[in-house]
Amino acid sequence: MIDVVIAGGGPNGLMLACELALSGTRAVVLERLDGPRTEPRANGLVGEVVRMLDRRGLYERLTGGPGAPEPARGFVFGAFPLPLADLTHHLYTLMVPQRRIEEMLAERAAELGVEVRRGHEVTGLTQDADAVTVEVDGHEPVRARFLVGADGGHSVVRKLAGIGFPGVTSDESVSYSAEVSVPPGLIGPGGELEIPGFGAVPPFQHLRTARGLITWAPFPDRNPVVSTMEWGLPANGEASLAEVRASAARVLGADLPLGPPPGAGPHLVRRLFGGNTRIAERYRDRRVFLLGDAAHVHSAIGGPGLNLGLQDAVNLGWKLAAAVRGEVDVLDTYESERRPVAQRVAMHTQAQSLLIRPGGDVTALRELFGELLALRETRQHIADLMAGADIRYDVGGPGEPAGRFAPDLPDLPALARGGRALLFDPTGTLDAGPWRNSVDVVETPGLETAYLLRPDCFIAWTGSDGDGLHQALTRWFGPGTH
């Protein structure tokens, strides 16, 4: 019998498959599409997930060169610039298209021996005390100990499991995105667009006007993208470059001459109406779990989606593996830890969506919010929120920083690649004997404090001696092997 079946071969499903493989757990990915997705989707990664990928040895695969991630010097929030250079923060960014992330994770999954079955669409499921039987269109049923739905916002697995998906739908806005070319003379020395009759549109920032929103993204290694958002303007027919140019002219009050990008394509030209903010009523139904967009959907503003979904996968992977091995059952903590994080992402994306709307009342709100963003404490709070650095799990340990994402401990990116728990011991005296099958002990005489890290690099225990260590080991890794 298969250990875990994953419905959905996007980034989140593939990340989970990789995490399970690191733990020696057999996962099979069922993907309804016959080949990789080609349409443009997310444009990069934002937040602590960048450091998590570095700790799995995957960051350099995406950058194509050596070096650790560096915190961003600036970002955006609700079409406000968010200066970060004077802060100590963990808002990392990595501008790489989602199709490359998916490609890299598929390569890594293949290296780890993960089986991906393309052209396999889940159509039904039944559960019993021991396993899940998954019906697959045109193929034999598959039986597994657990099933994870990583099959997107319209998740079939979620619907088959009878899990509700409450939330709100907005149909007031229309957004456009297109790969474009612009006359070179309009591009300023800092990458900004200098538009006659309007002024400068800065790169990689949301710019709000009295009529809507526009973003100019001059990616260094691919075609630039212009995106707009308007309210109360229904559109008909197929999305087109002419429609994007007309929308930009309305938002700016001036013409922005957009042409088709070079190359054979296919090129991005997209129009989206409205949006959804929804969170699954629960993340688990007995042996069925939800992951990524199957569990939560929200606005893409600020780019939090992959940060949220990929860290869902890292959280769930080692817990499923431990349950498969019969060591410990901590599966209920997946929802108790990750659902509140989704709620915070839904909150701040909804808040940003309100801040970018046109109208005098919003302008007044923005004036006040701009004053608050001038305060260092506010910018620190927003940076932590956007990065997911404000997450605090209830791990049962006392005080700070238990329950938080681990700091940059000595050699952590190299040590964490295997996906195992780590005990950083500055004393050379801490005993993890019965748990050595699950935990690697690392002597670190330069540290002032000992740290026990779960496989997802969250701190399960910290202290200057061994008080409480065995309780933490037992809670997260079972009684151990005596």
Short mmCIF file of C-alpha atoms in Angstrom, two decimals:
data_model
loop_
_atom_site.label_atom_id
_atom_site.label_comp_id
_atom_site.label_asym_id
_atom_site.label_seq_id
_atom_site.Cartn_x
_atom_site.Cartn_y
_atom_site.Cartn_z
CA MET A 1 0.00 0.00 0.00
CA ILE A 2 1.16 3.53 -0.79
CA ASP A 3 1.94 5.71 2.22
CA VAL A 4 0.58 9.03 0.92
CA VAL A 5 -1.25 9.96 -2.28
CA ILE A 6 -1.04 13.63 -3.23
CA ALA A 7 -3.70 14.97 -5.59
CA GLY A 8 -2.09 17.84 -7.48
CA GLY A 9 1.37 18.22 -9.00
CA GLY A 10 1.82 21.97 -8.59
CA PRO A 11 4.51 23.51 -6.37
CA ASN A 12 2.74 22.71 -3.10
CA GLY A 13 2.06 19.08 -3.95
CA LEU A 14 5.59 18.56 -5.23
CA MET A 15 7.09 20.22 -2.16
CA LEU A 16 5.11 17.88 0.08
CA ALA A 17 6.25 14.89 -1.96
CA CYS A 18 9.88 15.97 -1.53
CA GLU A 19 9.43 16.41 2.22
CA LEU A 20 7.90 12.96 2.54
CA ALA A 21 10.67 11.39 0.48
CA LEU A 22 13.31 12.95 2.75
CA SER A 23 11.62 11.10 5.62
CA GLY A 24 11.62 7.79 3.77
CA THR A 25 7.87 7.89 3.13
CA ARG A 26 6.51 6.73 -0.21
CA ALA A 27 4.38 9.37 -1.90
CA VAL A 28 2.63 9.16 -5.27
CA VAL A 29 1.50 12.36 -6.96
CA LEU A 30 -1.63 12.24 -9.12
CA GLU A 31 -1.78 15.16 -11.56
CA ARG A 32 -4.74 15.55 -13.91
CA LEU A 33 -2.72 17.45 -16.54
CA ASP A 34 -0.64 15.50 -19.04
CA GLY A 35 2.26 17.95 -18.94
CA PRO A 36 3.68 20.83 -16.93
CA ARG A 37 1.72 24.07 -16.76
CA THR A 38 2.88 26.69 -19.24
CA GLU A 39 0.65 29.65 -18.41
CA PRO A 40 2.28 32.43 -16.35
CA ARG A 41 1.20 32.44 -12.73
CA ALA A 42 3.08 33.73 -9.66
CA ASN A 43 6.19 35.84 -10.27
CA GLY A 44 8.27 34.84 -7.29
CA LEU A 45 8.61 34.03 -3.62
CA VAL A 46 8.17 36.36 -0.67
CA GLY A 47 8.90 35.78 3.01
CA GLU A 48 10.38 33.10 5.25
CA VAL A 49 9.79 30.42 2.62
CA VAL A 50 12.91 31.73 0.85
CA ARG A 51 15.01 30.82 3.87
CA MET A 52 13.19 27.48 4.13
CA LEU A 53 14.12 26.62 0.55
CA ASP A 54 17.72 27.59 1.33
CA ARG A 55 17.66 25.19 4.26
CA ARG A 56 16.58 22.40 1.93
CA GLY A 57 19.34 23.18 -0.57
CA LEU A 58 16.86 24.49 -3.15
CA TYR A 59 17.52 28.24 -3.12
CA GLU A 60 20.66 28.10 -5.28
CA ARG A 61 18.85 25.88 -7.77
CA LEU A 62 16.47 28.77 -8.36
CA THR A 63 19.03 31.58 -8.37
CA GLY A 64 21.51 29.68 -10.52
CA GLY A 65 24.45 30.78 -8.40
CA PRO A 66 26.01 30.56 -4.95
CA GLY A 67 25.07 32.70 -1.99
CA ALA A 68 22.53 32.82 0.80
CA PRO A 69 19.31 34.88 0.61
CA GLU A 70 19.47 38.49 1.75
CA PRO A 71 16.55 40.45 3.25
CA ALA A 72 14.91 42.87 0.84
CA ARG A 73 15.74 46.55 1.19
CA GLY A 74 12.20 47.51 0.33
CA PHE A 75 8.79 46.11 -0.52
CA VAL A 76 5.20 47.33 -0.94
CA PHE A 77 2.04 47.14 1.14
CA GLY A 78 -1.33 48.26 -0.15
CA ALA A 79 0.33 50.38 -2.90
CA PHE A 80 2.56 52.08 -0.31
CA PRO A 81 6.33 51.75 -0.58
CA LEU A 82 7.68 49.88 2.44
CA PRO A 83 11.29 50.90 3.18
CA LEU A 84 13.12 48.14 5.03
CA ALA A 85 16.81 49.07 5.00
CA ASP A 86 16.77 50.36 8.58
CA LEU A 87 15.03 47.24 9.97
CA THR A 88 16.16 43.82 11.11
CA HIS A 89 13.65 41.66 9.29
CA HIS A 90 13.03 38.45 7.36
CA LEU A 91 11.12 39.72 4.36
CA TYR A 92 13.08 37.90 1.68
CA THR A 93 12.17 38.02 -1.99
CA LEU A 94 13.14 35.85 -4.94
CA MET A 95 11.89 36.90 -8.35
CA VAL A 96 11.49 33.66 -10.28
CA PRO A 97 8.41 32.54 -12.23
CA GLN A 98 6.20 29.85 -10.76
CA ARG A 99 6.77 27.55 -13.72
CA ARG A 100 10.50 27.50 -12.89
CA ILE A 101 9.74 26.77 -9.22
CA GLU A 102 7.49 23.91 -10.29
CA GLU A 103 10.11 22.65 -12.73
CA MET A 104 12.81 22.70 -10.03
CA LEU A 105 10.62 20.88 -7.52
CA ALA A 106 9.70 18.27 -10.13
CA GLU A 107 13.43 17.70 -10.75
CA ARG A 108 14.07 17.35 -7.02
CA ALA A 109 11.13 14.98 -6.59
CA ALA A 110 12.48 12.78 -9.38
CA GLU A 111 15.91 12.71 -7.71
CA LEU A 112 14.25 11.53 -4.50
CA GLY A 113 12.35 8.78 -6.29
CA VAL A 114 8.88 10.31 -6.14
CA GLU A 115 6.42 8.85 -8.65
CA VAL A 116 4.36 11.46 -10.50
CA ARG A 117 1.47 10.05 -12.51
CA ARG A 118 0.28 12.58 -15.07
CA GLY A 119 -3.10 12.38 -16.72
CA HIS A 120 -4.56 11.00 -13.48
CA GLU A 121 -7.64 12.89 -12.32
CA VAL A 122 -9.16 12.09 -8.93
CA THR A 123 -12.91 11.44 -9.19
CA GLY A 124 -13.84 9.78 -5.90
CA LEU A 125 -12.66 8.66 -2.49
CA THR A 126 -13.74 6.41 0.34
CA GLN A 127 -12.16 6.03 3.76
CA ASP A 128 -11.98 3.19 6.25
CA ALA A 129 -10.08 2.71 9.50
CA ASP A 130 -6.83 1.86 7.75
CA ALA A 131 -6.65 3.70 4.45
CA VAL A 132 -8.16 5.86 1.71
CA THR A 133 -9.23 4.43 -1.63
CA VAL A 134 -8.88 7.01 -4.38
CA GLU A 135 -10.85 6.66 -7.61
CA VAL A 136 -8.99 7.86 -10.70
CA ASP A 137 -10.60 8.59 -14.05
CA GLY A 138 -9.61 5.92 -16.57
CA HIS A 139 -7.26 4.11 -14.19
CA GLU A 140 -7.34 1.58 -11.39
CA PRO A 141 -8.17 2.90 -7.89
CA VAL A 142 -5.25 3.73 -5.63
CA ARG A 143 -5.14 2.79 -1.96
CA ALA A 144 -3.03 4.76 0.52
CA ARG A 145 -2.72 5.41 4.22
CA PHE A 146 -3.37 9.13 3.65
CA LEU A 147 -4.62 11.41 0.87
CA VAL A 148 -3.63 15.07 0.56
CA GLY A 149 -5.60 17.43 -1.66
CA ALA A 150 -3.16 19.89 -3.20
CA ASP A 151 -5.45 20.39 -6.17
CA GLY A 152 -6.13 24.13 -6.05
CA GLY A 153 -8.93 26.46 -5.15
CA HIS A 154 -11.54 24.31 -6.92
CA SER A 155 -10.24 21.23 -5.09
CA VAL A 156 -12.05 18.01 -5.99
CA VAL A 157 -10.61 16.37 -2.88
CA ARG A 158 -12.08 19.06 -0.63
CA LYS A 159 -15.50 18.65 -2.23
CA LEU A 160 -15.39 14.85 -2.07
CA ALA A 161 -14.43 15.04 1.62
CA GLY A 162 -17.43 17.30 2.28
CA ILE A 163 -15.33 20.12 3.71
CA GLY A 164 -16.93 23.55 3.44
CA PHE A 165 -15.11 26.52 1.95
CA PRO A 166 -16.70 29.63 3.47
CA GLY A 167 -15.60 33.16 2.72
CA VAL A 168 -16.41 36.15 0.55
CA THR A 169 -16.49 36.77 -3.18
CA SER A 170 -16.00 40.21 -4.71
CA ASP A 171 -17.08 40.89 -8.29
CA GLU A 172 -16.50 44.65 -8.40
CA SER A 173 -12.98 44.71 -9.84
CA VAL A 174 -11.38 43.71 -13.11
CA SER A 175 -7.64 43.24 -13.45
CA TYR A 176 -5.46 42.93 -16.52
CA SER A 177 -1.92 41.61 -16.97
CA ALA A 178 0.15 41.32 -20.11
CA GLU A 179 3.70 40.75 -21.22
CA VAL A 180 4.58 43.83 -23.24
CA SER A 181 7.22 45.93 -24.94
CA VAL A 182 7.54 49.68 -24.40
CA PRO A 183 9.55 52.29 -26.31
CA PRO A 184 13.09 52.38 -24.80
CA GLY A 185 12.91 56.14 -24.47
CA LEU A 186 10.20 55.78 -21.78
CA ILE A 187 12.44 53.76 -19.45
CA GLY A 188 14.35 55.86 -16.93
CA PRO A 189 17.77 55.11 -15.35
CA GLY A 190 16.18 53.40 -12.35
CA GLY A 191 13.91 51.20 -14.44
CA GLU A 192 10.91 53.50 -13.97
CA LEU A 193 8.51 54.38 -16.77
CA GLU A 194 8.45 58.10 -17.64
CA ILE A 195 5.04 58.68 -19.19
CA PRO A 196 4.31 62.01 -20.91
CA GLY A 197 1.30 63.64 -19.35
CA PHE A 198 1.55 61.60 -16.15
CA GLY A 199 5.05 61.21 -14.75
CA ALA A 200 6.98 58.27 -13.31
CA VAL A 201 5.67 54.77 -12.66
CA PRO A 202 8.25 53.08 -10.40
CA PRO A 203 9.31 49.47 -11.10
CA PHE A 204 7.88 46.60 -9.07
CA GLN A 205 5.51 48.73 -7.02
CA HIS A 206 1.76 49.14 -6.99
CA LEU A 207 0.86 52.69 -8.01
CA ARG A 208 -2.61 53.89 -7.04
CA THR A 209 -4.26 56.75 -8.89
CA ALA A 210 -7.71 58.31 -8.53
CA ARG A 211 -8.96 55.86 -11.16
CA GLY A 212 -7.27 52.55 -10.38
CA LEU A 213 -4.01 50.69 -9.90
CA ILE A 214 -1.06 49.98 -12.18
CA THR A 215 2.12 47.93 -11.80
CA TRP A 216 5.19 47.97 -14.04
CA ALA A 217 7.43 44.89 -13.67
CA PRO A 218 10.60 45.02 -15.84
CA PHE A 219 11.93 41.54 -15.06
CA PRO A 220 15.65 41.24 -15.83
CA ASP A 221 15.48 37.82 -17.50
CA ARG A 222 12.07 37.81 -19.21
CA ASN A 223 9.53 40.07 -20.81
CA PRO A 224 8.25 42.99 -18.73
CA VAL A 225 4.67 42.85 -17.46
CA VAL A 226 2.12 45.63 -17.07
CA SER A 227 -0.81 44.98 -14.74
CA THR A 228 -3.82 47.17 -13.96
CA MET A 229 -6.88 47.01 -11.76
CA GLU A 230 -10.12 48.98 -12.12
CA TRP A 231 -13.51 48.94 -10.48
CA GLY A 232 -17.01 49.05 -11.92
CA LEU A 233 -16.00 48.54 -15.55
CA PRO A 234 -17.31 45.26 -17.01
CA ALA A 235 -15.54 43.96 -20.10
CA ASN A 236 -16.58 41.57 -22.86
CA GLY A 237 -14.78 39.30 -25.29
CA GLU A 238 -11.30 37.87 -25.11
CA ALA A 239 -8.54 39.65 -23.20
CA SER A 240 -6.17 41.47 -25.54
CA LEU A 241 -3.14 43.73 -25.50
CA ALA A 242 -5.34 46.58 -26.79
CA GLU A 243 -7.63 46.12 -23.80
CA VAL A 244 -4.64 46.29 -21.41
CA ARG A 245 -3.40 49.46 -23.09
CA ALA A 246 -6.85 51.05 -22.81
CA SER A 247 -7.03 50.14 -19.13
CA ALA A 248 -3.58 51.65 -18.48
CA ALA A 249 -4.67 54.85 -20.21
CA ARG A 250 -7.76 55.08 -18.02
CA VAL A 251 -5.80 54.49 -14.81
CA LEU A 252 -3.02 56.96 -15.72
CA GLY A 253 -5.06 59.55 -17.56
CA ALA A 254 -2.36 59.39 -20.25
CA ASP A 255 -1.45 57.03 -23.05
CA LEU A 256 1.09 54.30 -22.36
CA PRO A 257 2.18 52.90 -25.73
CA LEU A 258 2.32 49.15 -25.23
CA GLY A 259 3.41 46.76 -27.93
CA PRO A 260 3.67 42.97 -28.14
CA PRO A 261 6.76 41.41 -26.53
CA PRO A 262 9.48 39.78 -28.61
CA GLY A 263 9.63 36.05 -29.08
CA ALA A 264 7.23 33.38 -30.28
CA GLY A 265 5.25 33.05 -27.07
CA PRO A 266 2.80 32.08 -25.82
CA HIS A 267 2.72 35.43 -24.02
CA LEU A 268 0.70 36.38 -20.98
CA VAL A 269 -2.50 38.32 -21.69
CA ARG A 270 -4.98 37.84 -18.86
CA ARG A 271 -8.15 39.39 -17.50
CA LEU A 272 -9.61 38.44 -14.14
CA PHE A 273 -12.88 39.50 -12.58
CA GLY A 274 -13.30 39.91 -8.85
CA GLY A 275 -11.70 37.61 -6.36
CA ASN A 276 -12.26 35.24 -3.48
CA THR A 277 -11.10 35.05 0.11
CA ARG A 278 -11.97 31.64 1.51
CA ILE A 279 -10.57 29.27 4.14
CA ALA A 280 -11.61 25.64 4.52
CA GLU A 281 -13.77 24.89 7.54
CA ARG A 282 -11.22 22.28 8.51
CA TYR A 283 -7.94 21.04 7.06
CA ARG A 284 -8.53 17.37 7.88
CA ASP A 285 -11.23 14.76 7.48
CA ARG A 286 -9.86 11.59 9.12
CA ARG A 287 -7.21 10.41 6.60
CA VAL A 288 -7.71 13.25 4.12
CA PHE A 289 -5.84 16.56 4.37
CA LEU A 290 -5.95 19.84 2.44
CA LEU A 291 -2.90 21.79 1.36
CA GLY A 292 -2.24 25.16 -0.28
CA ASP A 293 -5.05 26.69 -2.36
CA ALA A 294 -7.26 23.69 -1.61
CA ALA A 295 -7.30 24.95 1.98
CA HIS A 296 -7.24 28.72 1.41
CA VAL A 297 -7.58 31.28 -1.39
CA HIS A 298 -7.02 35.02 -1.16
CA SER A 299 -5.89 38.02 -3.17
CA ALA A 300 -2.43 37.75 -4.71
CA ILE A 301 -1.52 41.26 -3.57
CA GLY A 302 1.86 41.21 -1.86
CA GLY A 303 2.66 37.75 -3.24
CA PRO A 304 1.99 35.65 -0.10
CA GLY A 305 0.52 32.59 -1.81
CA LEU A 306 3.57 30.39 -2.25
CA ASN A 307 4.97 31.42 1.14
CA LEU A 308 1.76 30.11 2.68
CA GLY A 309 1.31 26.97 0.59
CA LEU A 310 4.90 25.74 0.54
CA GLN A 311 5.19 26.15 4.30
CA ASP A 312 1.93 24.22 4.67
CA ALA A 313 3.75 21.41 2.86
CA VAL A 314 6.84 21.57 5.05
CA ASN A 315 4.66 21.55 8.18
CA LEU A 316 2.55 18.59 7.09
CA GLY A 317 5.28 16.44 5.54
CA TRP A 318 7.23 15.37 8.61
CA LYS A 319 4.04 14.89 10.64
CA LEU A 320 2.59 12.51 8.03
CA ALA A 321 5.89 10.65 7.88
CA ALA A 322 5.95 10.22 11.66
CA ALA A 323 2.39 8.87 11.60
CA VAL A 324 3.23 6.43 8.80
CA ARG A 325 6.21 5.14 10.80
CA GLY A 326 4.04 4.79 13.90
CA GLU A 327 6.31 7.00 15.99
CA VAL A 328 3.87 9.72 17.06
CA ASP A 329 0.55 11.21 15.90
CA VAL A 330 0.74 15.00 15.84
CA LEU A 331 -1.40 15.36 12.72
CA ASP A 332 -4.03 17.53 14.39
CA THR A 333 -1.38 20.20 14.95
CA TYR A 334 -1.23 20.75 11.18
CA GLU A 335 -4.56 22.56 11.25
CA SER A 336 -4.07 24.21 14.64
CA GLU A 337 -0.76 25.67 13.46
CA ARG A 338 -1.40 26.48 9.81
CA ARG A 339 -5.04 27.61 9.73
CA PRO A 340 -4.37 30.72 11.88
CA VAL A 341 -1.56 31.63 9.50
CA ALA A 342 -4.00 31.47 6.57
CA GLN A 343 -6.38 33.69 8.52
CA ARG A 344 -3.66 36.32 8.94
CA VAL A 345 -2.84 36.21 5.23
CA ALA A 346 -6.53 36.59 4.40
CA MET A 347 -6.71 39.54 6.79
CA HIS A 348 -3.78 41.49 5.37
CA THR A 349 -4.63 40.81 1.72
CA GLN A 350 -8.19 42.02 2.32
CA ALA A 351 -6.84 45.12 4.07
CA GLN A 352 -4.48 45.84 1.16
CA SER A 353 -7.30 45.33 -1.33
CA LEU A 354 -9.27 48.05 0.43
CA LEU A 355 -6.29 50.43 0.54
CA ILE A 356 -5.79 50.30 -3.24
CA ARG A 357 -9.38 51.15 -4.20
CA PRO A 358 -10.20 54.54 -5.73
CA GLY A 359 -12.34 57.12 -3.96
CA GLY A 360 -12.02 60.04 -1.59
CA ASP A 361 -12.78 58.00 1.51
CA VAL A 362 -9.95 55.59 0.67
CA THR A 363 -7.66 58.56 0.01
CA ALA A 364 -8.36 59.80 3.54
CA LEU A 365 -7.64 56.37 4.95
CA ARG A 366 -4.40 56.22 2.99
CA GLU A 367 -3.32 59.59 4.35
CA LEU A 368 -3.64 58.30 7.89
CA PHE A 369 -2.05 54.94 7.04
CA GLY A 370 0.86 56.75 5.38
CA GLU A 371 1.52 58.58 8.64
CA LEU A 372 1.56 55.26 10.49
CA LEU A 373 4.00 53.76 7.97
CA ALA A 374 6.41 56.58 8.72
CA LEU A 375 6.85 55.00 12.16
CA ARG A 376 9.61 52.40 12.36
CA GLU A 377 7.53 50.21 14.66
CA THR A 378 4.71 50.06 12.13
CA ARG A 379 7.03 49.14 9.28
CA GLN A 380 8.59 46.41 11.44
CA HIS A 381 5.15 45.02 12.23
CA ILE A 382 4.12 45.01 8.55
CA ALA A 383 7.42 43.44 7.47
CA ASP A 384 7.01 40.61 9.99
CA LEU A 385 3.40 40.12 8.92
CA MET A 386 4.23 39.96 5.21
CA ALA A 387 7.18 37.63 5.78
CA GLY A 388 5.31 35.26 8.05
CA ALA A 389 7.98 35.99 10.66
CA ASP A 390 5.35 36.74 13.29
CA ILE A 391 4.20 33.10 13.39
CA ARG A 392 4.28 31.57 16.88
CA TYR A 393 3.16 27.96 17.24
CA ASP A 394 2.05 26.57 20.57
CA VAL A 395 4.78 23.94 20.96
CA GLY A 396 4.31 23.52 24.68
CA GLY A 397 7.66 25.05 25.56
CA PRO A 398 8.11 28.06 27.82
CA GLY A 399 8.91 31.59 26.66
CA GLU A 400 10.54 33.05 23.58
CA PRO A 401 11.60 31.93 21.03
CA ALA A 402 9.95 28.51 21.31
CA GLY A 403 7.43 28.08 18.52
CA ARG A 404 9.13 30.49 16.14
CA PHE A 405 11.02 29.87 12.90
CA ALA A 406 14.64 29.18 13.75
CA PRO A 407 17.29 31.90 13.49
CA ASP A 408 20.40 31.39 11.37
CA LEU A 409 22.16 28.87 13.60
CA PRO A 410 25.64 27.57 12.68
CA ASP A 411 25.63 25.54 9.45
CA LEU A 412 21.84 25.27 9.56
CA PRO A 413 21.29 25.41 5.75
CA ALA A 414 23.60 22.42 5.32
CA LEU A 415 22.34 20.49 8.34
CA ALA A 416 18.63 20.92 7.52
CA ARG A 417 18.86 19.53 3.99
CA GLY A 418 18.00 16.03 5.13
CA GLY A 419 14.70 17.11 6.67
CA ARG A 420 15.51 15.75 10.13
CA ALA A 421 15.05 17.28 13.57
CA LEU A 422 18.17 18.95 14.99
CA LEU A 423 19.39 19.46 18.55
CA PHE A 424 21.99 22.23 18.78
CA ASP A 425 23.96 21.49 21.94
CA PRO A 426 26.46 24.12 23.17
CA THR A 427 27.27 22.09 26.31
CA GLY A 428 28.11 18.70 24.84
CA THR A 429 26.02 17.10 27.61
CA LEU A 430 22.44 16.99 26.28
CA ASP A 431 21.02 13.50 25.96
CA ALA A 432 18.82 12.57 22.98
CA GLY A 433 19.67 8.85 23.16
CA PRO A 434 16.21 7.25 22.73
CA TRP A 435 15.38 9.74 19.96
CA ARG A 436 18.55 9.45 17.86
CA ASN A 437 16.58 7.74 15.10
CA SER A 438 14.63 10.99 14.74
CA VAL A 439 17.00 13.73 15.95
CA ASP A 440 20.55 14.67 14.97
CA VAL A 441 22.65 16.21 17.75
CA VAL A 442 24.97 19.03 16.69
CA GLU A 443 27.60 20.25 19.15
CA THR A 444 27.81 24.05 18.90
CA PRO A 445 30.15 25.36 21.63
CA GLY A 446 29.82 28.94 20.38
CA LEU A 447 26.11 29.18 21.14
CA GLU A 448 24.81 30.53 24.43
CA THR A 449 21.55 28.55 24.19
CA ALA A 450 20.55 25.06 23.12
CA TYR A 451 17.86 24.64 20.46
CA LEU A 452 15.70 21.70 19.45
CA LEU A 453 14.38 22.25 15.92
CA ARG A 454 11.56 20.28 14.37
CA PRO A 455 12.11 19.14 10.76
CA ASP A 456 10.24 22.26 9.55
CA CYS A 457 12.90 24.38 11.32
CA PHE A 458 10.54 25.68 13.99
CA ILE A 459 11.89 25.74 17.53
CA ALA A 460 10.37 22.99 19.69
CA TRP A 461 12.48 23.74 22.78
CA THR A 462 15.25 26.04 23.89
CA GLY A 463 17.19 26.32 27.14
CA SER A 464 20.55 26.60 28.82
CA ASP A 465 20.35 23.11 30.32
CA GLY A 466 18.28 19.99 29.66
CA ASP A 467 15.24 21.01 31.67
CA GLY A 468 12.14 20.22 29.61
CA LEU A 469 14.08 18.73 26.70
CA HIS A 470 12.81 15.17 27.11
CA GLN A 471 9.23 16.39 27.39
CA ALA A 472 9.63 18.25 24.09
CA LEU A 473 11.25 15.24 22.42
CA THR A 474 8.45 12.99 23.60
CA ARG A 475 5.71 15.37 22.47
CA TRP A 476 7.02 15.78 18.94
CA PHE A 477 8.84 12.50 18.28
CA GLY A 478 7.14 9.96 20.51
CA PRO A 479 8.68 7.83 23.26
CA GLY A 480 11.80 7.06 21.24
CA THR A 481 13.56 3.71 20.90
CA HIS A 482 14.75 2.34 24.20
#
